[in-house]
Every structure is written in C-alpha cells, then in structure tokens.
Short mmCIF file of N, CA, C and O in Angstrom, two decimals:
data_model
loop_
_atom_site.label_atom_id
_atom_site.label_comp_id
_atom_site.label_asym_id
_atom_site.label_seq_id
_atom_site.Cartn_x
_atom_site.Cartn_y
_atom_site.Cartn_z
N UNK A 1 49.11 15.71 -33.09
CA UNK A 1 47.90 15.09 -32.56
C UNK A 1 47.04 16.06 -31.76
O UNK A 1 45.86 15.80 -31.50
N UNK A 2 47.66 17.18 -31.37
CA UNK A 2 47.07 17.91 -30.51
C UNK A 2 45.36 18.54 -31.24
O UNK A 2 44.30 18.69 -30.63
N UNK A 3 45.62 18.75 -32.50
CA UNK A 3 44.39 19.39 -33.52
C UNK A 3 43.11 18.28 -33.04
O UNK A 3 41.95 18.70 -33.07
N UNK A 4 43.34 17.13 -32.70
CA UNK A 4 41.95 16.08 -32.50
C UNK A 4 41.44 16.08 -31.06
O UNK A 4 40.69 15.22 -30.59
N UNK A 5 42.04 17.35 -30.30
CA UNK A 5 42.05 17.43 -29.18
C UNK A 5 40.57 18.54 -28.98
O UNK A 5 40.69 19.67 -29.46
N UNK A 6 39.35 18.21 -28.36
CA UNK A 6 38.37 19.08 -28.20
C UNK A 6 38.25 19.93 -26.46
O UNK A 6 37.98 21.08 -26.10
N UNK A 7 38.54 18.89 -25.88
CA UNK A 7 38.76 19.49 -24.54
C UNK A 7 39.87 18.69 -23.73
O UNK A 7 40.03 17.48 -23.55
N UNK A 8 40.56 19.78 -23.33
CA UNK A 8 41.68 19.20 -22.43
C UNK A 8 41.28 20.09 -20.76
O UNK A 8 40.72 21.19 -20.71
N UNK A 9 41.63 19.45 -19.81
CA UNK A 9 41.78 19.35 -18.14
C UNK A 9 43.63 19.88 -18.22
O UNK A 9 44.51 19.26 -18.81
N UNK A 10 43.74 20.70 -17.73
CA UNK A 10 45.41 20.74 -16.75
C UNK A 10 45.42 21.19 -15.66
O UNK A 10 45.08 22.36 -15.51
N UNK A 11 45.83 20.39 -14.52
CA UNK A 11 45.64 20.27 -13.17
C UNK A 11 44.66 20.92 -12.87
O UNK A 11 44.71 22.03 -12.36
N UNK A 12 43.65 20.32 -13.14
CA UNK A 12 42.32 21.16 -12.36
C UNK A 12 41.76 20.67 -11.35
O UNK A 12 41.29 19.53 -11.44
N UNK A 13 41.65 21.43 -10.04
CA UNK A 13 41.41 21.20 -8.77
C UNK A 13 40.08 21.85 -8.51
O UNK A 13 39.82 22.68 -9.38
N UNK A 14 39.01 21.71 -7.45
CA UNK A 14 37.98 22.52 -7.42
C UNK A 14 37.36 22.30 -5.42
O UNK A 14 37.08 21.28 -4.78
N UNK A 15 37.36 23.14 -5.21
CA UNK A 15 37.04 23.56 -3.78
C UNK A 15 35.51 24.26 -3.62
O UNK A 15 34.76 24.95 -4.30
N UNK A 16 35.53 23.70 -2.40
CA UNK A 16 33.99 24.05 -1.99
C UNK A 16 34.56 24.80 -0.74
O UNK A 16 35.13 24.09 0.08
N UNK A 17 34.50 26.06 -0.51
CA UNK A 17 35.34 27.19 0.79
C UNK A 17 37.05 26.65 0.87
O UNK A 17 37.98 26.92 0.12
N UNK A 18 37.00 25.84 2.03
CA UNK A 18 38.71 24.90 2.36
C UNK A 18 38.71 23.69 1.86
O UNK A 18 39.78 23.31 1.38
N UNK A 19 37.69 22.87 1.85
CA UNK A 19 37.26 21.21 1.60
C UNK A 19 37.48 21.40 0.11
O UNK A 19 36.73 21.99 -0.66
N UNK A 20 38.84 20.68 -0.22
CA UNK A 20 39.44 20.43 -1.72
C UNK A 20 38.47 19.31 -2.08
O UNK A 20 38.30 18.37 -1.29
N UNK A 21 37.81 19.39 -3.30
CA UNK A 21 36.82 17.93 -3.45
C UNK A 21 37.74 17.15 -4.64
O UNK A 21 38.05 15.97 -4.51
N UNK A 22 38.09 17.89 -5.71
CA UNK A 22 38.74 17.60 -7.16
C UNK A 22 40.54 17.63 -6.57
O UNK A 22 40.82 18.24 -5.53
N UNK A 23 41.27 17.14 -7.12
CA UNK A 23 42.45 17.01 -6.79
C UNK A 23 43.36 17.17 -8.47
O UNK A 23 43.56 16.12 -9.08
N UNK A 24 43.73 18.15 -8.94
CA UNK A 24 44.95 18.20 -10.12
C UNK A 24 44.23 17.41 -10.59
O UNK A 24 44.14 16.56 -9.70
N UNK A 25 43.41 16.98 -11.71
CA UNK A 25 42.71 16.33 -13.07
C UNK A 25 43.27 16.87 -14.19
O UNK A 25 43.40 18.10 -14.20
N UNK A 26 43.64 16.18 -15.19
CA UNK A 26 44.63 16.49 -16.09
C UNK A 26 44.44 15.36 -17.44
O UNK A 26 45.23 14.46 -17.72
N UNK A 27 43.15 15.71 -18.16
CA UNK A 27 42.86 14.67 -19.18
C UNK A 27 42.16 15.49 -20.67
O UNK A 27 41.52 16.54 -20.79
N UNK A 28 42.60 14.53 -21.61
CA UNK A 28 42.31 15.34 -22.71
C UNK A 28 40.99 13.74 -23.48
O UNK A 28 40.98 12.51 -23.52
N UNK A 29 40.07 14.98 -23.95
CA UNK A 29 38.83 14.68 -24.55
C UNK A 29 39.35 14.63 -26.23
O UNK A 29 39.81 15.69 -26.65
N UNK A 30 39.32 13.91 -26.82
CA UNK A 30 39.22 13.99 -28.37
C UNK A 30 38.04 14.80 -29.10
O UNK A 30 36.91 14.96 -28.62
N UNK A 31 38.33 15.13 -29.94
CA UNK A 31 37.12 15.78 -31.10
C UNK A 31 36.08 14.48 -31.39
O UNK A 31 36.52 13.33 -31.36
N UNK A 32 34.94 14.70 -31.61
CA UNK A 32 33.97 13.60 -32.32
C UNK A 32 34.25 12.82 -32.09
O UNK A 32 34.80 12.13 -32.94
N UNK A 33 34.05 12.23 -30.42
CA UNK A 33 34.19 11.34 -29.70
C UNK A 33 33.33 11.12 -28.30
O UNK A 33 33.39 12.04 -27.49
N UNK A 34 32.60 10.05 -27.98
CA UNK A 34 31.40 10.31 -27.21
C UNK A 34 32.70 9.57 -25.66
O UNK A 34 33.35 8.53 -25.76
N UNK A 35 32.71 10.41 -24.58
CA UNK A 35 33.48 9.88 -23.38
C UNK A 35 32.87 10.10 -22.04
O UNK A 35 32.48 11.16 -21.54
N UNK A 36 32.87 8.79 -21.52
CA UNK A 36 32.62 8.99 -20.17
C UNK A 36 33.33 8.92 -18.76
O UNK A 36 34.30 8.17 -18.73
N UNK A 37 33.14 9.30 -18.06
CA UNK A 37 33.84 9.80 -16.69
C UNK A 37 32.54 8.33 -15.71
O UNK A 37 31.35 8.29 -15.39
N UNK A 38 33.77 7.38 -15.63
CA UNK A 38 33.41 6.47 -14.40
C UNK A 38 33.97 6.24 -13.08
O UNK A 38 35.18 5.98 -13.12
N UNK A 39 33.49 6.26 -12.03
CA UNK A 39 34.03 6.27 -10.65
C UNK A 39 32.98 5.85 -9.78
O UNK A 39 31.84 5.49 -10.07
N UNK A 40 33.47 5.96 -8.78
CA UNK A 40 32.27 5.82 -7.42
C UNK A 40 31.45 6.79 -7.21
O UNK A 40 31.60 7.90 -7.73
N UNK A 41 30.59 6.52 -6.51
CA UNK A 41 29.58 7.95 -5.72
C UNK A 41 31.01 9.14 -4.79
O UNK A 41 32.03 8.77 -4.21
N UNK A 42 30.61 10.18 -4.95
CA UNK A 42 31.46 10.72 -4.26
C UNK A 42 32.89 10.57 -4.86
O UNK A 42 33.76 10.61 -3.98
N UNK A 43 33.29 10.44 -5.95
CA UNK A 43 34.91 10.55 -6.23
C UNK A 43 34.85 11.88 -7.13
O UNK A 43 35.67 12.05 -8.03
N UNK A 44 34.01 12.64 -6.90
CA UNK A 44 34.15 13.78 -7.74
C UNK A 44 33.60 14.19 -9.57
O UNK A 44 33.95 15.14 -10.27
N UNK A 45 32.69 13.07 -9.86
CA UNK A 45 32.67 13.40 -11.34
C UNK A 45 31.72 14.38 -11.84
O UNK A 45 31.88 15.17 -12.77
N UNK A 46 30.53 14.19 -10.98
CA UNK A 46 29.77 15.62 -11.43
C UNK A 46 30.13 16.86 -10.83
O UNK A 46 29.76 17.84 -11.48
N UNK A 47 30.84 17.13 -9.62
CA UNK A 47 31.68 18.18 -9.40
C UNK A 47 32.59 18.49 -10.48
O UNK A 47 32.66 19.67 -10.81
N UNK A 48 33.40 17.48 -11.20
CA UNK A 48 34.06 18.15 -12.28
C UNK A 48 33.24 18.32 -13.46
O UNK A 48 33.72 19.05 -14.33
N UNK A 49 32.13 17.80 -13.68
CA UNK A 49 31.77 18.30 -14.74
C UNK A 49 30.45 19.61 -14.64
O UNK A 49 29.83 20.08 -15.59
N UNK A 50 30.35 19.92 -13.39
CA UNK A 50 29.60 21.28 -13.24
C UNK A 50 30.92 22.23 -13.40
O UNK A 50 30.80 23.28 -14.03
N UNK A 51 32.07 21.91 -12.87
CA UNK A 51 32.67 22.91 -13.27
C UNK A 51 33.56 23.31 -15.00
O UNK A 51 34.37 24.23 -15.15
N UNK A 52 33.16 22.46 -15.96
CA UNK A 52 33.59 22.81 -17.53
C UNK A 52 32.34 23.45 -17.60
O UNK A 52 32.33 24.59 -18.06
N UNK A 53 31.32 22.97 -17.24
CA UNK A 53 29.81 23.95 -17.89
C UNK A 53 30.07 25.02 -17.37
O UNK A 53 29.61 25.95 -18.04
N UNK A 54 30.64 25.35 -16.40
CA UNK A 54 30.42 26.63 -15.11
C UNK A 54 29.25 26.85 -14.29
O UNK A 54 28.88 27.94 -13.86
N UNK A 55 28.65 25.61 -14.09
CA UNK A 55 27.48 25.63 -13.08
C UNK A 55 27.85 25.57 -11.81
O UNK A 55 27.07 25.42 -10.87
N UNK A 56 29.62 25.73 -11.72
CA UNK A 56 30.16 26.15 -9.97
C UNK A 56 30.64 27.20 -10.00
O UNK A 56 31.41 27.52 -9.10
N UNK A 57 30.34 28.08 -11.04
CA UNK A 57 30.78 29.76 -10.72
C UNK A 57 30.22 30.23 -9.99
O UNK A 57 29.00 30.19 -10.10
N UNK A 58 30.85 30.94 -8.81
CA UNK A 58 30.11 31.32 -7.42
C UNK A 58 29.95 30.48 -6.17
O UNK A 58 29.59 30.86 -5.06
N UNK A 59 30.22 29.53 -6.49
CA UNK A 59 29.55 28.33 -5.52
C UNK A 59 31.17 27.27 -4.66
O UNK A 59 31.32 26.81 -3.52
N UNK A 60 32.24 27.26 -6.19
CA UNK A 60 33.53 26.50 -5.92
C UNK A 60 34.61 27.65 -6.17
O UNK A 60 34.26 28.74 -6.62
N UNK A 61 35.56 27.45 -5.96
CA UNK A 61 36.79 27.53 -6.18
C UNK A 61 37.78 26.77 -7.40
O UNK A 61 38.68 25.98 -7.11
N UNK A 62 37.56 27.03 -8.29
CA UNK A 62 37.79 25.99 -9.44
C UNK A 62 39.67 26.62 -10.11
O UNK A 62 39.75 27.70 -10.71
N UNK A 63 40.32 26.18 -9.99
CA UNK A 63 41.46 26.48 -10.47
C UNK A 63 42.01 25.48 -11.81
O UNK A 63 41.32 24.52 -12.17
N UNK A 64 42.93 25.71 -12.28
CA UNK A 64 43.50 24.98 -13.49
C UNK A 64 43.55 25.70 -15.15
O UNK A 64 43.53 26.90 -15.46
N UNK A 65 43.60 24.65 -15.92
CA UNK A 65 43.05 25.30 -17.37
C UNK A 65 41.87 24.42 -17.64
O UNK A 65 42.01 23.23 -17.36
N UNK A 66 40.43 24.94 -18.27
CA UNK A 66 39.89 24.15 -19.05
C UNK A 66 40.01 24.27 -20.26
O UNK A 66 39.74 25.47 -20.32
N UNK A 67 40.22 23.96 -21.37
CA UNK A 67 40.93 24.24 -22.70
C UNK A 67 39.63 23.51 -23.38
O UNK A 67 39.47 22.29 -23.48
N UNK A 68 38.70 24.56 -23.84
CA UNK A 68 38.03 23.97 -25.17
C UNK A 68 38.58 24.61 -26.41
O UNK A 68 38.64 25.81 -26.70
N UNK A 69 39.06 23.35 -27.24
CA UNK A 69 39.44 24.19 -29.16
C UNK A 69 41.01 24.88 -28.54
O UNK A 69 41.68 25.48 -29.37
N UNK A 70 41.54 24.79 -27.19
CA UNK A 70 42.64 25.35 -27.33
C UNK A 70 42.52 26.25 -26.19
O UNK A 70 43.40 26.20 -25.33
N UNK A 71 41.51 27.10 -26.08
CA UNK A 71 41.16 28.61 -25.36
C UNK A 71 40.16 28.31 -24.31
O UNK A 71 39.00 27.91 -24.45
N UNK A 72 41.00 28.63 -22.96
CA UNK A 72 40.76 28.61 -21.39
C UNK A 72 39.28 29.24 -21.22
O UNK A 72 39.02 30.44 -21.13
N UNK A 73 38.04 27.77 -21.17
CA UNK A 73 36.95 28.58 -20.70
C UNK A 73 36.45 29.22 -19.79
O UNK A 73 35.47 29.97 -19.78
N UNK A 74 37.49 28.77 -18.65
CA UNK A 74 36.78 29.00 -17.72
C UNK A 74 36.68 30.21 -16.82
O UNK A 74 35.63 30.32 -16.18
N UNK A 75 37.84 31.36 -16.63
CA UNK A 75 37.63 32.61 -16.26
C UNK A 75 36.88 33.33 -17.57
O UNK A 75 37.10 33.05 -18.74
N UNK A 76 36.14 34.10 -17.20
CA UNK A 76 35.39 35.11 -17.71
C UNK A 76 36.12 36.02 -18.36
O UNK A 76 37.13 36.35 -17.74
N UNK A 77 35.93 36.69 -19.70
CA UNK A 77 35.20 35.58 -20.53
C UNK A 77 36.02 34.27 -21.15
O UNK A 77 37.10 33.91 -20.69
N UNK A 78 35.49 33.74 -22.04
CA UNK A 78 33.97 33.81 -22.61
C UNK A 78 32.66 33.60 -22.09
O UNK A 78 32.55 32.51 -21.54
N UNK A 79 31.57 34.33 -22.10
CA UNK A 79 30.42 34.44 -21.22
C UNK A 79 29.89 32.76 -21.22
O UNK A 79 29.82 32.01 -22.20
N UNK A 80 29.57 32.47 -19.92
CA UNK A 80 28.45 31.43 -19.10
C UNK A 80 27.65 30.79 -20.66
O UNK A 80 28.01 29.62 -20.81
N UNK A 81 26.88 31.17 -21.58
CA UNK A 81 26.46 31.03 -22.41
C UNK A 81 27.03 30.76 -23.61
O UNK A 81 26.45 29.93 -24.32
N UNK A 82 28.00 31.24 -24.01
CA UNK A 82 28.81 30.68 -25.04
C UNK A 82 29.68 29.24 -24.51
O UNK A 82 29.91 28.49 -25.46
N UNK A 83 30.21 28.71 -23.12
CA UNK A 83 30.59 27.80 -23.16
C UNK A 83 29.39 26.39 -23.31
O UNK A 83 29.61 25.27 -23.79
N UNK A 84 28.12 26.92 -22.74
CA UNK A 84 26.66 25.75 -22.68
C UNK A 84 26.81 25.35 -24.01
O UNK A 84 26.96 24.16 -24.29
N UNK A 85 26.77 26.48 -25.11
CA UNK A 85 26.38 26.34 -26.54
C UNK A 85 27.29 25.13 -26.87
O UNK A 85 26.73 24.08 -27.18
N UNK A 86 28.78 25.19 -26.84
CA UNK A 86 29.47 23.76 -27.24
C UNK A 86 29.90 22.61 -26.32
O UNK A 86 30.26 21.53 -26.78
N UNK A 87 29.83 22.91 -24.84
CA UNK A 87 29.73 21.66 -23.92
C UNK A 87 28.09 21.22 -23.43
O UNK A 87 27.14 21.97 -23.22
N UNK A 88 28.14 19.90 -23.34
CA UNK A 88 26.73 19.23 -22.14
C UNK A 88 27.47 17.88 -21.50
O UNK A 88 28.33 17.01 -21.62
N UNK A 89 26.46 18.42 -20.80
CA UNK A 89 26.70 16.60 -19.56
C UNK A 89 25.27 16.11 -19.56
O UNK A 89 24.36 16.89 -19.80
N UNK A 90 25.12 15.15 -19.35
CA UNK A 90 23.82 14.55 -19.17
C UNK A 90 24.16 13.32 -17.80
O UNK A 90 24.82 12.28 -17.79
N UNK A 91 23.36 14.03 -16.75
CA UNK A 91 23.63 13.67 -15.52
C UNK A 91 22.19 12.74 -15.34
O UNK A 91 21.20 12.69 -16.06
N UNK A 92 22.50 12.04 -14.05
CA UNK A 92 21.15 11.37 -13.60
C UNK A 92 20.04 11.69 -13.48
O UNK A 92 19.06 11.06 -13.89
N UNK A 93 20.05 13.17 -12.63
CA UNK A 93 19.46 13.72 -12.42
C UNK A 93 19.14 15.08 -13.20
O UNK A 93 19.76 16.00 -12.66
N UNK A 94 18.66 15.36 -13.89
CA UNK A 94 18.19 16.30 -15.09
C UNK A 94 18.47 18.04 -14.43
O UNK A 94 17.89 18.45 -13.42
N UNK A 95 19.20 18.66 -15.03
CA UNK A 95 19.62 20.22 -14.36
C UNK A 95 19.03 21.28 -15.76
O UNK A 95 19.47 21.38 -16.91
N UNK A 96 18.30 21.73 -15.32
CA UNK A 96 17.78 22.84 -16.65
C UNK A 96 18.88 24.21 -16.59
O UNK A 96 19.22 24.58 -15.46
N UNK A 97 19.18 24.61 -17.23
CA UNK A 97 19.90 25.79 -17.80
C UNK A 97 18.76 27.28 -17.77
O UNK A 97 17.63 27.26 -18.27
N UNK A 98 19.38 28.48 -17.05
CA UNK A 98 18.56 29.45 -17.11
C UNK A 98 19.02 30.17 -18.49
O UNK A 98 18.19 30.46 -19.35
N UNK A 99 20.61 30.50 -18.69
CA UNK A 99 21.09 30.88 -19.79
C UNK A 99 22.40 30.50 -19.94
O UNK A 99 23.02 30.80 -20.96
#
C-alpha cells in the first residue's frame, strides 16, 4: 500500500526559537487525493503546512521526515523550487511565491 502513498509526515515537530508550536505529526497523504487539515485557530495547521512548502526555512526549526514520492524534502536539497513545483496549499489568506 505504501506505492499510493504521495506524502507522508514522521514525527514532525516545528519551532519558532524555544516555543515548540507543532508537536511529532505523523500522517500519510494518498496519491490523487484532495485532503484537508481541520482544527482550531492556533492548533498549528498553517504552521505545518508552511513548513512541507518550506516557507519556514529560516524562520522555524522544523525537524522530522517530510517524504514526498518517498524522498525527504525537506533539508536541502532538493532546491525551495522543485518542492513548490509538486506541493500547494491554498490558505485564507493568499501568499505569492518569489521562486
């Protein structure tokens, strides 16, 4: 079953300096499958999802695996730009991409 797997989370935690915001997240996304992330204000969901784009490189402390297709996007590489090309979020509030 693992092949229908497009993005998987393993314990991924994400920090802003000391203030832990994300706590061990650990969930797998299917292939050709539309999913959403529901919670409260403040339980962390667009914090985790700036960090699969990498729009908290520099900014968080992001630890774990992000596994797109299998292969850990999130330390460098693969470059900032090759992960945009196959992930998006579409947030409330509209975030433009420089590259």
């Amino acid at each position: 079953m693992e092949e229908n797997i497009a993005l998987e989370l393993k314990d991924v935690s994400v920090a802003y300096g000391a203030e832990p915001t994300v706590h061990n997240v650990s969930m797998k996304f299917k292939k050709n499958q539309v999913s959403a992330l529901i919670g409260a204000s403040g339980s962390g969901k667009s914090t985790l999802l700036r960090s699969i784009n990498r729009m908290n490189d520099g900014i968080a402390n992001v630890t774990g695996q992000i596994l797109f297709h299998a292969v850990d996007i999130h330390p460098p590489p693969p470059p900032v730009p090759h992960a945009r090309q196959h992930l998006a979020n579409t947030n409330q509030q509209p975030t433009p991409y420089t590259k």
